[in-house]
Amino acid sequence: MPESTFFSFLGRLQAERKLPPLLLLYGFNEFLGEILISEVGRALGHPRSEFNFKRYYFDGDEECGWEDVLGEADSSSFFIGAQKIITVAIRDVKKIALGSVAKKVLAAYLRKPNPHTTLIVFVSLDLSRDDYKQLKKEKLLRLKENLESSHTVSIDLDRTSEAEIRAFIKQHLKERKIAISAGAIERIQEIMADDFPAILQQLPKLEAAAAGTQTIGSDDVDELITGVNSHSIWDLTEAIEREDAAAYLDILKYLFINGVKPSFIIGTLISYYHKIYTAKFLLKRRFPVADIGKVLQQPPFILNKFIALVKNFPDPKIREVLRLIYRLDYESKTSGEDSARISLQNFIFQVKALA
């Protein structure tokens, strides 16, 4: 079975406009599958209609089976408007396993598929990332085996590299005459963490935000992506400085409610405390305050306040705080998101215990 990735298949499809007889899409990043389905539709080359764009849902309540789907696939012809794209969206884990009749009719169809039909088998499940990994090891592997043929193209929607995503963002915005800085893309990646591919869903939001200036910088990214003003992160660090547990927990709750991921908050705290540590190092070597501000990219309007904090932050305490936050980062990456939320809530009390 020919295998491909989201970006390589998308590039080839846009360049060649050739449609495979059967396309298998699966992965936790299922929204990428919807993008590919739309592109397959555009590659067909004529307007969408109820006749040539059909979708079946296998979710436990369907009234048809594989025999009906393949009967529909066989009914298309070479006439323009009579060519078809048929999507079978599997939304129930139990429907991934094929029965004996389904295996038989699919095997017969794949031996000689209709060249005027593209059949898309789209595994679209409401599962966590960890559950999807387990599913790939078991049921999805068997589904791939059942759909094995020289006519089948299989795409794991999770096989996307960070470099490909960054390049796609830049090219997409460039085509719309929007410039995005390297720092802004890095900030997006920091915020999105494991969900970096999901930024492709938010490209229309970036386009709309850049309508006036036609540019996107790192300062624009926080609120655009999370919907939360960056001041809330500053408030969080100020609450830690004051060791005000009540304020810290309230701000943390606000960030969680607004969808800010623990990985982003932890990354921000690491960056914040690392800047304090670096500034202490530079101050001891008599670097000018203005130069420190440039090196650490501290805005002028908070630079004096930041330097005052750095001077009053004891050396032993910054080392201990960094140990705490790096341990928190490690635990968040090995124990899951729920555990990371609890650890972040406990962080303020660990800092207070250092005093």
Short mmCIF file of C-alpha atoms in Angstrom, two decimals, residues 165-178 180 185:
data_model
loop_
_atom_site.label_atom_id
_atom_site.label_comp_id
_atom_site.label_asym_id
_atom_site.label_seq_id
_atom_site.Cartn_x
_atom_site.Cartn_y
_atom_site.Cartn_z
CA ILE A 165 4.23 23.17 9.44
CA ARG A 166 6.40 26.29 9.74
CA ALA A 167 7.01 26.34 5.98
CA PHE A 168 3.30 25.89 5.25
CA ILE A 169 2.35 28.79 7.57
CA LYS A 170 4.87 31.11 5.92
CA GLN A 171 3.86 30.14 2.39
CA HIS A 172 0.13 30.36 3.14
CA LEU A 173 0.49 33.88 4.56
CA LYS A 174 2.95 34.94 1.85
CA GLU A 175 0.38 34.06 -0.83
CA ARG A 176 -1.94 36.50 0.93
CA LYS A 177 0.81 39.15 1.12
CA ILE A 178 1.16 38.80 4.90
CA ILE A 180 5.11 36.71 9.72
CA ILE A 185 6.27 31.32 14.42
#
